[in-house]
C-alpha cells in the first residue's frame, strides 16, 4: 500500500493527485477470490419456482400420484435462505458444506376422494397443505487444472433431503363460496416425513475475469438404488460474484435442481418428484 508522509501530503499541494495515485496502487494489489481463498462463506436467498408431484401409500393401497399445485393449491414459488461454506484444505482439494430450507403452503377444495399415506380424504373437503424440504450437502472436490485464473475439477457429494408434508382436511357448509367456520370440523390429517440421502458426482469450473470478478459453474448428477431407496438427483448452478474489498463481495446465481426419490420398505411407499429453479443473490466473505 502506498503511504505518504503526513506533512508532505497536506503541504506540498498534491493532495488530490496523491489520493488518486494511492487508489490506483491499491487497486493493483492482489485480492482474495474463489480460487485463492482458503475459507469462503456465502449467505443469500433464492427466489425459486417449485413443482411437486408425490404419492404416499400404506398396506398395499393403490398408488396415486398427486400434483401438489393443481390438487392441493400449493404455492408455485418460494423464497429460500441458503448458507454455504468452502474450505480449501490443500492446494487442489476443497471441502464444501451447504444448507437451505424451502417451505410452501396452499389450500384448495378436494375435487375427488383420494388416499395419502393411509389417510382417506373426501371430495369437497377443504385441504390445507404445508410442504417443506431441508437440503444438506457435504462434498469433496479435486482440481485437475488450477492456475491463478482458472480452476476446473470434479468431486463427489452427498445430499440429504428432509421432506415433510402435512395435509389437513376440514368440512363445513359452503354458501356463495364461503365456508361457515362456526361449524367447520377437521376430518383428516396426516404428516409424512422422509429423510432421503442421495449421492452425486460433480463437475465444476471457476474463472477469474478480473482479479475481483469471477464466474463459477457446477453440475452434478447420480442415480442410486440402495436398501429401501431408489432415486436420482440433478443440479446445475451458474453464478458470478464480485469482490468490492479483499474479503467481502456480492454475487448472483441461477440454480436448477430435480429430485426424484422413492422409499419403499414393503409396507409403506413414499415417492417425491420435486423440481426447483430460480435466481439468487448472496453475500460472500473469503480469506
CSV table of C-alpha atoms in Angstrom, one decimal:
chain,number,residue,atom,x,y,z
A,1,UNK,CA,0.0,0.0,0.0
A,2,UNK,CA,1.3,3.5,-0.9
A,3,UNK,CA,1.9,5.6,2.2
A,4,UNK,CA,2.7,9.4,2.0
A,5,UNK,CA,4.2,11.3,5.0
A,6,UNK,CA,1.5,13.4,6.7
A,7,UNK,CA,3.4,16.7,6.4
A,8,UNK,CA,4.2,16.4,2.7
A,9,UNK,CA,0.7,15.2,1.9
A,10,UNK,CA,-1.0,18.3,3.1
A,11,UNK,CA,1.6,21.0,2.5
A,12,UNK,CA,3.0,20.1,-0.9
A,13,UNK,CA,-0.2,20.9,-2.8
A,14,UNK,CA,-0.6,17.4,-4.2
A,15,UNK,CA,-3.5,16.2,-2.0
A,16,UNK,CA,-5.8,15.2,-4.9
A,17,UNK,CA,-3.1,13.6,-7.2
A,18,UNK,CA,-1.7,11.7,-4.2
A,19,UNK,CA,-5.1,10.3,-3.3
A,20,UNK,CA,-5.7,9.2,-6.9
A,21,UNK,CA,-2.3,7.5,-7.1
A,22,UNK,CA,-3.0,5.7,-3.8
A,23,UNK,CA,-6.3,4.4,-5.1
A,24,UNK,CA,-4.7,3.2,-8.3
A,25,UNK,CA,-1.9,1.5,-6.4
A,26,UNK,CA,-4.4,-0.2,-4.1
A,27,UNK,CA,-6.5,-1.4,-6.9
A,28,UNK,CA,-3.5,-3.3,-8.4
A,29,UNK,CA,-3.0,-5.3,-5.3
A,30,UNK,CA,-3.9,-9.0,-5.3
A,31,UNK,CA,-7.3,-9.6,-3.7
A,32,UNK,CA,-9.0,-12.7,-2.4
A,33,UNK,CA,-11.0,-14.7,-4.8
A,34,UNK,CA,-12.8,-18.1,-5.0
A,35,UNK,CA,-9.6,-19.7,-6.4
A,36,UNK,CA,-7.0,-18.5,-3.9
A,37,UNK,CA,-9.0,-18.2,-0.7
A,38,UNK,CA,-8.7,-20.9,2.0
A,39,UNK,CA,-12.1,-20.3,3.5
A,40,UNK,CA,-15.2,-18.9,1.8
A,41,UNK,CA,-18.6,-18.2,3.4
A,42,UNK,CA,-21.8,-17.4,1.4
A,43,UNK,CA,-25.2,-16.5,2.6
A,44,UNK,CA,-28.1,-15.5,0.5
A,45,UNK,CA,-31.7,-16.1,-0.7
A,46,UNK,CA,-33.2,-18.0,-3.7
A,47,UNK,CA,-36.4,-16.9,-5.4
A,48,UNK,CA,-37.5,-20.4,-6.6
A,49,UNK,CA,-40.3,-21.7,-8.7
A,50,UNK,CA,-41.3,-25.1,-7.4
A,51,UNK,CA,-43.2,-28.1,-8.8
A,52,UNK,CA,-44.1,-31.1,-6.6
A,53,UNK,CA,-45.7,-34.4,-7.5
A,54,UNK,CA,-45.8,-37.1,-4.9
A,55,UNK,CA,-47.6,-40.3,-3.7
A,56,UNK,CA,-47.7,-42.0,-0.3
A,57,UNK,CA,-49.4,-45.3,0.4
A,58,UNK,CA,-49.6,-47.9,3.1
A,59,UNK,CA,-50.6,-51.6,3.3
A,60,UNK,CA,-50.8,-52.2,-0.4
A,61,UNK,CA,-53.3,-49.3,-1.2
A,62,UNK,CA,-53.3,-48.2,-4.8
A,63,UNK,CA,-50.5,-45.7,-5.6
A,64,UNK,CA,-52.0,-42.4,-6.9
A,65,UNK,CA,-49.6,-39.5,-7.8
A,66,UNK,CA,-50.8,-36.1,-6.6
A,67,UNK,CA,-49.9,-32.8,-8.3
A,68,UNK,CA,-49.5,-30.5,-5.3
A,69,UNK,CA,-50.1,-27.4,-7.3
A,70,UNK,CA,-53.3,-28.4,-9.1
A,71,UNK,CA,-54.8,-30.8,-6.5
A,72,UNK,CA,-53.7,-29.1,-3.2
A,73,UNK,CA,-53.2,-25.5,-4.3
A,74,UNK,CA,-49.6,-25.4,-3.2
A,75,UNK,CA,-47.7,-22.2,-3.9
A,76,UNK,CA,-45.7,-22.4,-7.1
A,77,UNK,CA,-42.8,-20.3,-5.8
A,78,UNK,CA,-40.9,-19.7,-2.5
A,79,UNK,CA,-38.2,-17.5,-1.1
A,80,UNK,CA,-35.4,-19.7,0.4
A,81,UNK,CA,-32.4,-18.8,2.5
A,82,UNK,CA,-29.2,-20.7,2.0
A,83,UNK,CA,-25.8,-21.0,3.7
A,84,UNK,CA,-22.6,-22.3,2.1
A,85,UNK,CA,-19.0,-22.9,3.4
A,86,UNK,CA,-16.0,-23.9,1.3
A,87,UNK,CA,-12.6,-24.9,2.7
A,88,UNK,CA,-9.5,-25.4,0.5
A,89,UNK,CA,-7.6,-27.7,2.8
A,90,UNK,CA,-5.0,-28.5,0.2
A,91,UNK,CA,-3.9,-26.8,-2.9
A,92,UNK,CA,-6.1,-28.9,-5.2
A,93,UNK,CA,-8.6,-30.2,-2.6
A,94,UNK,CA,-11.7,-28.5,-1.3
A,95,UNK,CA,-14.5,-29.4,1.2
A,96,UNK,CA,-17.9,-27.8,0.8
A,97,UNK,CA,-21.0,-27.8,3.0
A,98,UNK,CA,-24.4,-26.3,2.1
A,99,UNK,CA,-27.8,-25.9,3.7
A,100,UNK,CA,-31.1,-24.5,2.5
A,101,UNK,CA,-34.7,-24.7,3.6
A,102,UNK,CA,-37.6,-24.4,1.3
A,103,UNK,CA,-41.2,-24.2,2.6
A,104,UNK,CA,-44.5,-23.6,0.9
A,105,UNK,CA,-48.2,-23.9,1.7
A,106,UNK,CA,-51.5,-23.9,0.0
A,107,UNK,CA,-55.2,-24.5,0.2
A,108,UNK,CA,-57.8,-26.0,-2.1
A,109,UNK,CA,-61.0,-28.0,-2.2
A,110,UNK,CA,-60.7,-31.7,-2.9
A,111,UNK,CA,-62.1,-32.5,-6.3
A,112,UNK,CA,-62.2,-36.2,-5.7
A,113,UNK,CA,-61.7,-38.8,-3.0
A,114,UNK,CA,-58.0,-39.8,-2.5
A,115,UNK,CA,-55.8,-41.6,-0.1
A,116,UNK,CA,-52.5,-40.1,1.2
A,117,UNK,CA,-50.2,-42.3,3.4
A,118,UNK,CA,-53.1,-44.4,4.7
A,119,UNK,CA,-55.5,-41.5,5.4
A,120,UNK,CA,-58.6,-41.0,3.3
A,121,UNK,CA,-59.6,-37.6,2.1
A,122,UNK,CA,-63.1,-37.0,0.7
A,123,UNK,CA,-64.2,-34.9,-2.2
A,124,UNK,CA,-65.5,-31.4,-1.2
A,125,UNK,CA,-63.3,-31.1,1.9
A,126,UNK,CA,-61.1,-28.1,2.3
A,127,UNK,CA,-57.5,-29.0,2.2
A,128,UNK,CA,-54.7,-27.1,3.9
A,129,UNK,CA,-51.2,-28.2,3.0
A,130,UNK,CA,-47.7,-27.4,4.3
A,131,UNK,CA,-44.7,-28.7,2.4
A,132,UNK,CA,-41.0,-28.3,3.2
A,133,UNK,CA,-37.6,-29.6,2.1
A,134,UNK,CA,-34.4,-29.1,4.1
A,135,UNK,CA,-31.4,-29.7,1.9
A,136,UNK,CA,-28.0,-30.7,3.3
A,137,UNK,CA,-24.8,-31.1,1.3
A,138,UNK,CA,-21.3,-32.3,2.0
A,139,UNK,CA,-18.9,-32.6,-0.9
A,140,UNK,CA,-15.2,-33.1,-1.6
A,141,UNK,CA,-13.7,-31.8,-4.9
A,142,UNK,CA,-10.4,-32.1,-6.6
A,143,UNK,CA,-8.9,-29.6,-9.1
A,144,UNK,CA,-7.4,-31.1,-12.2
A,145,UNK,CA,-6.5,-27.7,-13.6
A,146,UNK,CA,-5.6,-24.9,-11.3
A,147,UNK,CA,-4.0,-21.6,-12.1
A,148,UNK,CA,-4.3,-18.0,-10.8
A,149,UNK,CA,-7.3,-17.5,-13.2
A,150,UNK,CA,-8.8,-21.0,-13.8
A,151,UNK,CA,-9.9,-23.8,-11.6
A,152,UNK,CA,-11.5,-27.0,-13.2
A,153,UNK,CA,-12.2,-30.2,-11.4
A,154,UNK,CA,-14.7,-32.9,-10.2
A,155,UNK,CA,-15.7,-34.5,-7.0
A,156,UNK,CA,-18.2,-36.5,-5.0
A,157,UNK,CA,-21.1,-35.2,-2.9
A,158,UNK,CA,-23.8,-36.5,-0.6
A,159,UNK,CA,-27.1,-34.7,-0.5
A,160,UNK,CA,-29.6,-35.4,2.3
A,161,UNK,CA,-33.2,-34.2,1.7
A,162,UNK,CA,-35.5,-33.9,4.7
A,163,UNK,CA,-39.0,-33.8,3.2
A,164,UNK,CA,-42.1,-33.1,5.3
A,165,UNK,CA,-45.7,-32.9,4.1
A,166,UNK,CA,-48.7,-32.0,6.3
A,167,UNK,CA,-52.2,-32.3,4.8
A,168,UNK,CA,-55.3,-31.4,6.8
A,169,UNK,CA,-58.9,-31.7,5.7
A,170,UNK,CA,-61.9,-29.8,7.1
A,171,UNK,CA,-65.6,-29.8,6.2
A,172,UNK,CA,-68.3,-27.2,6.6
A,173,UNK,CA,-71.4,-25.6,5.0
A,174,UNK,CA,-70.5,-23.6,1.9
A,175,UNK,CA,-72.6,-20.7,0.8
A,176,UNK,CA,-71.6,-18.4,-2.1
A,177,UNK,CA,-68.1,-19.7,-2.0
A,178,UNK,CA,-67.7,-19.1,1.7
A,179,UNK,CA,-67.4,-21.8,4.4
A,180,UNK,CA,-69.2,-21.3,7.7
A,181,UNK,CA,-66.3,-21.5,10.2
A,182,UNK,CA,-68.6,-21.9,13.1
A,183,UNK,CA,-69.5,-25.5,12.1
A,184,UNK,CA,-66.2,-26.4,10.4
A,185,UNK,CA,-64.6,-29.6,11.7
A,186,UNK,CA,-61.4,-31.3,11.0
A,187,UNK,CA,-62.0,-34.7,9.5
A,188,UNK,CA,-58.5,-35.9,8.5
A,189,UNK,CA,-54.9,-35.0,8.9
A,190,UNK,CA,-51.6,-36.7,8.1
A,191,UNK,CA,-47.9,-35.7,8.5
A,192,UNK,CA,-45.5,-37.5,6.2
A,193,UNK,CA,-41.7,-37.3,6.7
A,194,UNK,CA,-38.9,-38.7,4.7
A,195,UNK,CA,-35.1,-38.3,5.0
A,196,UNK,CA,-33.5,-39.3,1.7
A,197,UNK,CA,-29.7,-39.4,1.2
A,198,UNK,CA,-28.7,-39.2,-2.4
A,199,UNK,CA,-25.1,-39.2,-3.7
A,200,UNK,CA,-23.9,-37.4,-6.8
A,201,UNK,CA,-20.9,-36.9,-9.0
A,202,UNK,CA,-20.0,-33.3,-9.5
A,203,UNK,CA,-18.1,-31.2,-12.0
A,204,UNK,CA,-17.1,-27.6,-11.6
A,205,UNK,CA,-15.3,-24.7,-13.2
A,206,UNK,CA,-14.2,-21.3,-11.8
A,207,UNK,CA,-12.7,-18.5,-13.9
A,208,UNK,CA,-11.4,-15.0,-12.9
A,209,UNK,CA,-12.5,-12.5,-15.5
A,210,UNK,CA,-10.6,-9.8,-13.5
A,211,UNK,CA,-8.8,-10.1,-10.1
A,212,UNK,CA,-12.1,-9.2,-8.4
A,213,UNK,CA,-14.7,-10.6,-10.7
A,214,UNK,CA,-15.3,-14.4,-11.0
A,215,UNK,CA,-17.8,-16.7,-12.8
A,216,UNK,CA,-18.4,-20.2,-11.5
A,217,UNK,CA,-20.5,-23.2,-12.6
A,218,UNK,CA,-21.2,-26.7,-11.3
A,219,UNK,CA,-23.1,-29.7,-12.5
A,220,UNK,CA,-24.0,-32.8,-10.6
A,221,UNK,CA,-26.0,-36.0,-11.2
A,222,UNK,CA,-26.2,-39.6,-10.0
A,223,UNK,CA,-28.9,-42.3,-9.9
A,224,UNK,CA,-28.7,-44.6,-7.0
A,225,UNK,CA,-30.6,-47.7,-5.8
A,226,UNK,CA,-29.7,-49.0,-2.3
A,227,UNK,CA,-31.7,-50.6,0.5
A,228,UNK,CA,-35.2,-49.1,0.6
A,229,UNK,CA,-34.3,-46.1,-1.6
A,230,UNK,CA,-34.4,-45.5,-5.3
A,231,UNK,CA,-33.7,-42.1,-6.7
A,232,UNK,CA,-31.7,-39.6,-8.7
A,233,UNK,CA,-30.7,-36.0,-8.3
A,234,UNK,CA,-29.7,-33.5,-10.9
A,235,UNK,CA,-28.5,-29.9,-10.2
A,236,UNK,CA,-27.0,-27.1,-12.3
A,237,UNK,CA,-25.7,-23.9,-10.8
A,238,UNK,CA,-24.2,-20.9,-12.6
A,239,UNK,CA,-23.1,-17.8,-10.6
A,240,UNK,CA,-21.0,-14.7,-10.8
A,241,UNK,CA,-19.5,-12.7,-7.9
A,242,UNK,CA,-17.6,-9.5,-7.4
A,243,UNK,CA,-15.2,-8.6,-4.5
A,244,UNK,CA,-15.6,-5.0,-3.6
A,245,UNK,CA,-12.9,-5.4,-0.9
A,246,UNK,CA,-10.2,-8.1,-0.4
A,247,UNK,CA,-12.6,-10.2,1.6
A,248,UNK,CA,-16.2,-9.1,1.0
A,249,UNK,CA,-18.2,-9.4,-2.1
A,250,UNK,CA,-21.6,-9.9,-3.6
A,251,UNK,CA,-22.9,-12.4,-6.1
A,252,UNK,CA,-25.9,-13.7,-8.1
A,253,UNK,CA,-26.7,-17.2,-9.3
A,254,UNK,CA,-29.3,-19.3,-11.1
A,255,UNK,CA,-29.9,-22.9,-10.0
A,256,UNK,CA,-31.9,-25.8,-11.4
A,257,UNK,CA,-32.5,-28.9,-9.3
A,258,UNK,CA,-34.5,-32.1,-9.9
A,259,UNK,CA,-35.1,-34.5,-7.0
A,260,UNK,CA,-36.7,-37.9,-7.8
A,261,UNK,CA,-36.7,-40.2,-4.8
A,262,UNK,CA,-38.8,-43.3,-3.7
A,263,UNK,CA,-38.7,-45.0,-0.4
A,264,UNK,CA,-40.4,-48.4,-0.3
A,265,UNK,CA,-40.0,-50.8,2.8
A,266,UNK,CA,-42.6,-53.2,1.5
A,267,UNK,CA,-45.5,-51.9,3.7
A,268,UNK,CA,-45.2,-48.2,3.1
A,269,UNK,CA,-44.2,-46.4,-0.1
A,270,UNK,CA,-43.4,-42.7,-0.5
A,271,UNK,CA,-42.3,-41.1,-3.7
A,272,UNK,CA,-41.5,-37.5,-4.4
A,273,UNK,CA,-40.7,-35.7,-7.7
A,274,UNK,CA,-39.6,-32.1,-6.9
A,275,UNK,CA,-38.3,-29.5,-9.3
A,276,UNK,CA,-36.8,-26.2,-8.1
A,277,UNK,CA,-35.3,-23.5,-10.2
A,278,UNK,CA,-34.7,-19.8,-9.9
A,279,UNK,CA,-32.2,-17.0,-9.2
A,280,UNK,CA,-30.4,-16.0,-6.0
A,281,UNK,CA,-28.5,-13.1,-4.6
A,282,UNK,CA,-25.9,-13.5,-1.9
A,283,UNK,CA,-23.1,-12.0,0.2
A,284,UNK,CA,-19.7,-13.7,0.3
A,285,UNK,CA,-16.7,-13.5,2.6
A,286,UNK,CA,-13.4,-15.1,2.0
A,287,UNK,CA,-9.9,-15.2,3.4
